[in-house]
Amino acid sequence: AQSVTQLGSHVSVSEGALVLLRCNYSSSVPPYLFWYVQYPNQGLQLLLKYTTGATLVKGINGFEAEFKKSETSFHLTKPSAHMSDAAEYFCAVSEGYSTLTFGKGTMLLVSP
Amino acid sequence: DVKVTQSSRYLVKRTGEKVFLECVQDMDHENMFWYRQDPGLGLRLIYFSYDVKMKEKGDIPEGYSVSREKKERFSLILESASTNQTSMYLCASSPGTGGTDTQYFGPGTRLTVL
């Protein structure tokens, strides 16, 4: 069965600092991997996804993630945090069907 | 733009009441989903539907049922609400082409059961 582990329920950074949100997955087949973001009082929206091909995936708002099969990881990064990045971030995995398994989420806090 | 709307942003019900949560999508998507979101637990799938009148149980279906009579509408039903069903409920839809599909989410309904 597929599963997702997000390390750290809360991550705090200063504005302008590097953002690194960690995601490790377990899957019995080559996975499809997703990062979603949830701003306060809103639903989730897709940041980026890895399907096949290039392992470095670029998303919206300057975020990117790299699929590393050997490490079963799909960490999310952004070179310079902005106050507007404060939100909850969810990593998710699909094994080829239409359903997703989500991690428990990481709340990103950005201080001035 | 894909739009997924949910009938209420906030709902307060009493224990034992029958509760209906409605979700509508406007992009002719095949798949629709109901999730429950609780702090520290992430999103957990309750039910999903891949076609009209078709439904599949997710990870936590107990205490819930669903209805999909029209392609654009997916309803979540709590037959007899209980306090442990107090939560945020999120509806989503996706095109239905497979595992690479993006899911599009509604804004959520925060349900409180007293």
PDB file of C-alpha atoms in Angstrom, chain B:
ATOM      1  CA  ASP B   1     -10.977  27.776 -14.578  1.00  0.00           C
ATOM      2  CA  VAL B   2     -12.309  24.701 -12.866  1.00  0.00           C
ATOM      3  CA  LYS B   3     -14.728  25.575 -10.167  1.00  0.00           C
ATOM      4  CA  VAL B   4     -15.789  23.294  -7.338  1.00  0.00           C
ATOM      5  CA  THR B   5     -18.389  24.732  -5.024  1.00  0.00           C
ATOM      6  CA  GLN B   6     -19.682  23.449  -1.718  1.00  0.00           C
ATOM      7  CA  SER B   7     -23.104  24.363  -0.420  1.00  0.00           C
ATOM      8  CA  SER B   8     -22.013  25.756   2.949  1.00  0.00           C
ATOM      9  CA  ARG B   9     -18.781  27.106   4.429  1.00  0.00           C
ATOM     10  CA  TYR B  10     -19.960  26.575   7.995  1.00  0.00           C
ATOM     11  CA  LEU B  11     -22.604  24.243   9.340  1.00  0.00           C
ATOM     12  CA  VAL B  12     -23.764  23.534  12.897  1.00  0.00           C
ATOM     13  CA  LYS B  13     -25.906  20.467  13.547  1.00  0.00           C
ATOM     14  CA  ARG B  14     -27.102  18.498  16.535  1.00  0.00           C
ATOM     15  CA  THR B  15     -26.259  14.902  17.391  1.00  0.00           C
ATOM     16  CA  GLY B  16     -28.567  12.503  15.598  1.00  0.00           C
ATOM     17  CA  GLU B  17     -29.533  14.870  12.790  1.00  0.00           C
ATOM     18  CA  LYS B  18     -29.277  13.808   9.149  1.00  0.00           C
ATOM     19  CA  VAL B  19     -26.794  16.068   7.392  1.00  0.00           C
ATOM     20  CA  PHE B  20     -26.332  16.685   3.679  1.00  0.00           C
ATOM     21  CA  LEU B  21     -23.185  18.247   2.244  1.00  0.00           C
ATOM     22  CA  GLU B  22     -23.440  19.196  -1.408  1.00  0.00           C
ATOM     23  CA  CYS B  23     -20.675  19.613  -3.962  1.00  0.00           C
ATOM     24  CA  VAL B  24     -20.938  20.826  -7.550  1.00  0.00           C
ATOM     25  CA  GLN B  25     -18.240  20.973 -10.243  1.00  0.00           C
ATOM     26  CA  ASP B  26     -18.518  22.781 -13.557  1.00  0.00           C
ATOM     27  CA  MET B  27     -15.830  21.066 -15.661  1.00  0.00           C
ATOM     28  CA  ASP B  28     -17.557  17.864 -16.696  1.00  0.00           C
ATOM     29  CA  HIS B  29     -15.132  15.818 -14.604  1.00  0.00           C
ATOM     30  CA  GLU B  30     -15.690  12.088 -14.289  1.00  0.00           C
ATOM     31  CA  ASN B  31     -14.332  11.693 -10.763  1.00  0.00           C
ATOM     32  CA  MET B  32     -15.487  13.293  -7.567  1.00  0.00           C
ATOM     33  CA  PHE B  33     -14.171  12.832  -4.033  1.00  0.00           C
ATOM     34  CA  TRP B  34     -15.095  13.564  -0.435  1.00  0.00           C
ATOM     35  CA  TYR B  35     -12.318  14.017   2.133  1.00  0.00           C
ATOM     36  CA  ARG B  36     -12.255  14.741   5.791  1.00  0.00           C
ATOM     37  CA  GLN B  37      -9.482  17.027   7.107  1.00  0.00           C
ATOM     38  CA  ASP B  38      -8.476  17.001  10.771  1.00  0.00           C
ATOM     39  CA  PRO B  39      -5.450  18.713  12.395  1.00  0.00           C
ATOM     40  CA  GLY B  40      -2.454  16.414  12.465  1.00  0.00           C
ATOM     41  CA  LEU B  41      -4.194  13.761  10.360  1.00  0.00           C
ATOM     42  CA  GLY B  42      -4.100  15.374   6.932  1.00  0.00           C
ATOM     43  CA  LEU B  43      -6.762  14.489   4.378  1.00  0.00           C
ATOM     44  CA  ARG B  44      -8.505  11.149   4.573  1.00  0.00           C
ATOM     45  CA  LEU B  45     -10.677   9.854   1.745  1.00  0.00           C
ATOM     46  CA  ILE B  46     -14.260   9.044   2.717  1.00  0.00           C
ATOM     47  CA  TYR B  47     -15.811   8.087  -0.643  1.00  0.00           C
ATOM     48  CA  PHE B  48     -15.225   8.711  -4.303  1.00  0.00           C
ATOM     49  CA  SER B  49     -17.242   8.333  -7.462  1.00  0.00           C
ATOM     50  CA  TYR B  50     -15.953   7.641 -10.972  1.00  0.00           C
ATOM     51  CA  ASP B  51     -19.295   7.886 -12.764  1.00  0.00           C
ATOM     52  CA  VAL B  52     -22.914   8.761 -12.189  1.00  0.00           C
ATOM     53  CA  LYS B  53     -24.513   6.400  -9.654  1.00  0.00           C
ATOM     54  CA  MET B  54     -21.115   4.723  -9.048  1.00  0.00           C
ATOM     55  CA  LYS B  55     -19.287   4.983  -5.755  1.00  0.00           C
ATOM     56  CA  GLU B  56     -16.317   3.445  -4.010  1.00  0.00           C
ATOM     57  CA  LYS B  57     -15.426   3.422  -0.332  1.00  0.00           C
ATOM     58  CA  GLY B  58     -12.321   5.267   0.707  1.00  0.00           C
ATOM     59  CA  ASP B  59     -10.311   4.860   3.877  1.00  0.00           C
ATOM     60  CA  ILE B  60     -12.935   6.018   6.394  1.00  0.00           C
ATOM     61  CA  PRO B  61     -16.475   5.384   5.037  1.00  0.00           C
ATOM     62  CA  GLU B  62     -18.083   4.367   8.337  1.00  0.00           C
ATOM     63  CA  GLY B  63     -20.932   6.667   9.311  1.00  0.00           C
ATOM     64  CA  TYR B  64     -21.161   8.237   5.849  1.00  0.00           C
ATOM     65  CA  SER B  65     -22.941   7.600   2.588  1.00  0.00           C
ATOM     66  CA  VAL B  66     -22.873   9.371  -0.775  1.00  0.00           C
ATOM     67  CA  SER B  67     -25.092  10.040  -3.744  1.00  0.00           C
ATOM     68  CA  ARG B  68     -24.262  10.960  -7.316  1.00  0.00           C
ATOM     69  CA  GLU B  69     -27.393  11.277  -9.417  1.00  0.00           C
ATOM     70  CA  LYS B  70     -25.929  13.813 -11.847  1.00  0.00           C
ATOM     71  CA  LYS B  71     -22.404  14.058 -13.169  1.00  0.00           C
ATOM     72  CA  GLU B  72     -21.749  17.506 -11.736  1.00  0.00           C
ATOM     73  CA  ARG B  73     -23.105  16.880  -8.238  1.00  0.00           C
ATOM     74  CA  PHE B  74     -21.790  14.690  -5.426  1.00  0.00           C
ATOM     75  CA  SER B  75     -23.470  14.633  -2.029  1.00  0.00           C
ATOM     76  CA  LEU B  76     -22.104  13.420   1.291  1.00  0.00           C
ATOM     77  CA  ILE B  77     -24.691  12.233   3.800  1.00  0.00           C
ATOM     78  CA  LEU B  78     -24.293  11.765   7.510  1.00  0.00           C
ATOM     79  CA  GLU B  79     -27.254   9.559   8.404  1.00  0.00           C
ATOM     80  CA  SER B  80     -27.087  10.326  12.124  1.00  0.00           C
ATOM     81  CA  ALA B  81     -24.490  12.936  12.963  1.00  0.00           C
ATOM     82  CA  SER B  82     -22.205  12.353  15.918  1.00  0.00           C
ATOM     83  CA  THR B  83     -19.778  14.649  17.703  1.00  0.00           C
ATOM     84  CA  ASN B  84     -16.784  12.738  16.324  1.00  0.00           C
ATOM     85  CA  GLN B  85     -17.855  13.822  12.849  1.00  0.00           C
ATOM     86  CA  THR B  86     -17.056  17.430  13.686  1.00  0.00           C
ATOM     87  CA  SER B  87     -14.467  18.251  11.044  1.00  0.00           C
ATOM     88  CA  MET B  88     -13.609  20.081   7.826  1.00  0.00           C
ATOM     89  CA  TYR B  89     -15.038  18.359   4.762  1.00  0.00           C
ATOM     90  CA  LEU B  90     -13.431  18.910   1.378  1.00  0.00           C
ATOM     91  CA  CYS B  91     -14.865  17.970  -1.989  1.00  0.00           C
ATOM     92  CA  ALA B  92     -12.681  17.517  -5.073  1.00  0.00           C
ATOM     93  CA  SER B  93     -13.059  16.563  -8.708  1.00  0.00           C
ATOM     94  CA  SER B  94     -10.681  15.296 -11.389  1.00  0.00           C
ATOM     95  CA  PRO B  95     -10.959  14.575 -15.120  1.00  0.00           C
ATOM     96  CA  GLY B  96     -10.807  10.784 -14.787  1.00  0.00           C
ATOM     97  CA  THR B  97      -7.882  10.088 -17.126  1.00  0.00           C
ATOM     98  CA  GLY B  98      -5.786   8.255 -14.526  1.00  0.00           C
ATOM     99  CA  GLY B  99      -3.198   8.594 -11.796  1.00  0.00           C
ATOM    100  CA  THR B 100      -1.638  11.783 -13.145  1.00  0.00           C
ATOM    101  CA  ASP B 101      -4.880  13.729 -12.796  1.00  0.00           C
ATOM    102  CA  THR B 102      -4.893  16.947 -10.842  1.00  0.00           C
ATOM    103  CA  GLN B 103      -7.629  17.064  -8.247  1.00  0.00           C
ATOM    104  CA  TYR B 104      -9.473  20.375  -7.927  1.00  0.00           C
ATOM    105  CA  PHE B 105     -10.797  21.236  -4.496  1.00  0.00           C
ATOM    106  CA  GLY B 106     -13.712  23.213  -3.171  1.00  0.00           C
ATOM    107  CA  PRO B 107     -13.279  25.674  -0.284  1.00  0.00           C
ATOM    108  CA  GLY B 108     -14.484  23.198   2.333  1.00  0.00           C
ATOM    109  CA  THR B 109     -17.366  22.947   4.785  1.00  0.00           C
ATOM    110  CA  ARG B 110     -16.563  23.208   8.467  1.00  0.00           C
ATOM    111  CA  LEU B 111     -19.124  21.045  10.231  1.00  0.00           C
ATOM    112  CA  THR B 112     -19.709  21.250  13.963  1.00  0.00           C
ATOM    113  CA  VAL B 113     -21.895  18.605  15.600  1.00  0.00           C
ATOM    114  CA  LEU B 114     -23.150  19.565  19.062  1.00  0.00           C
TER     115      LEU B 114
END
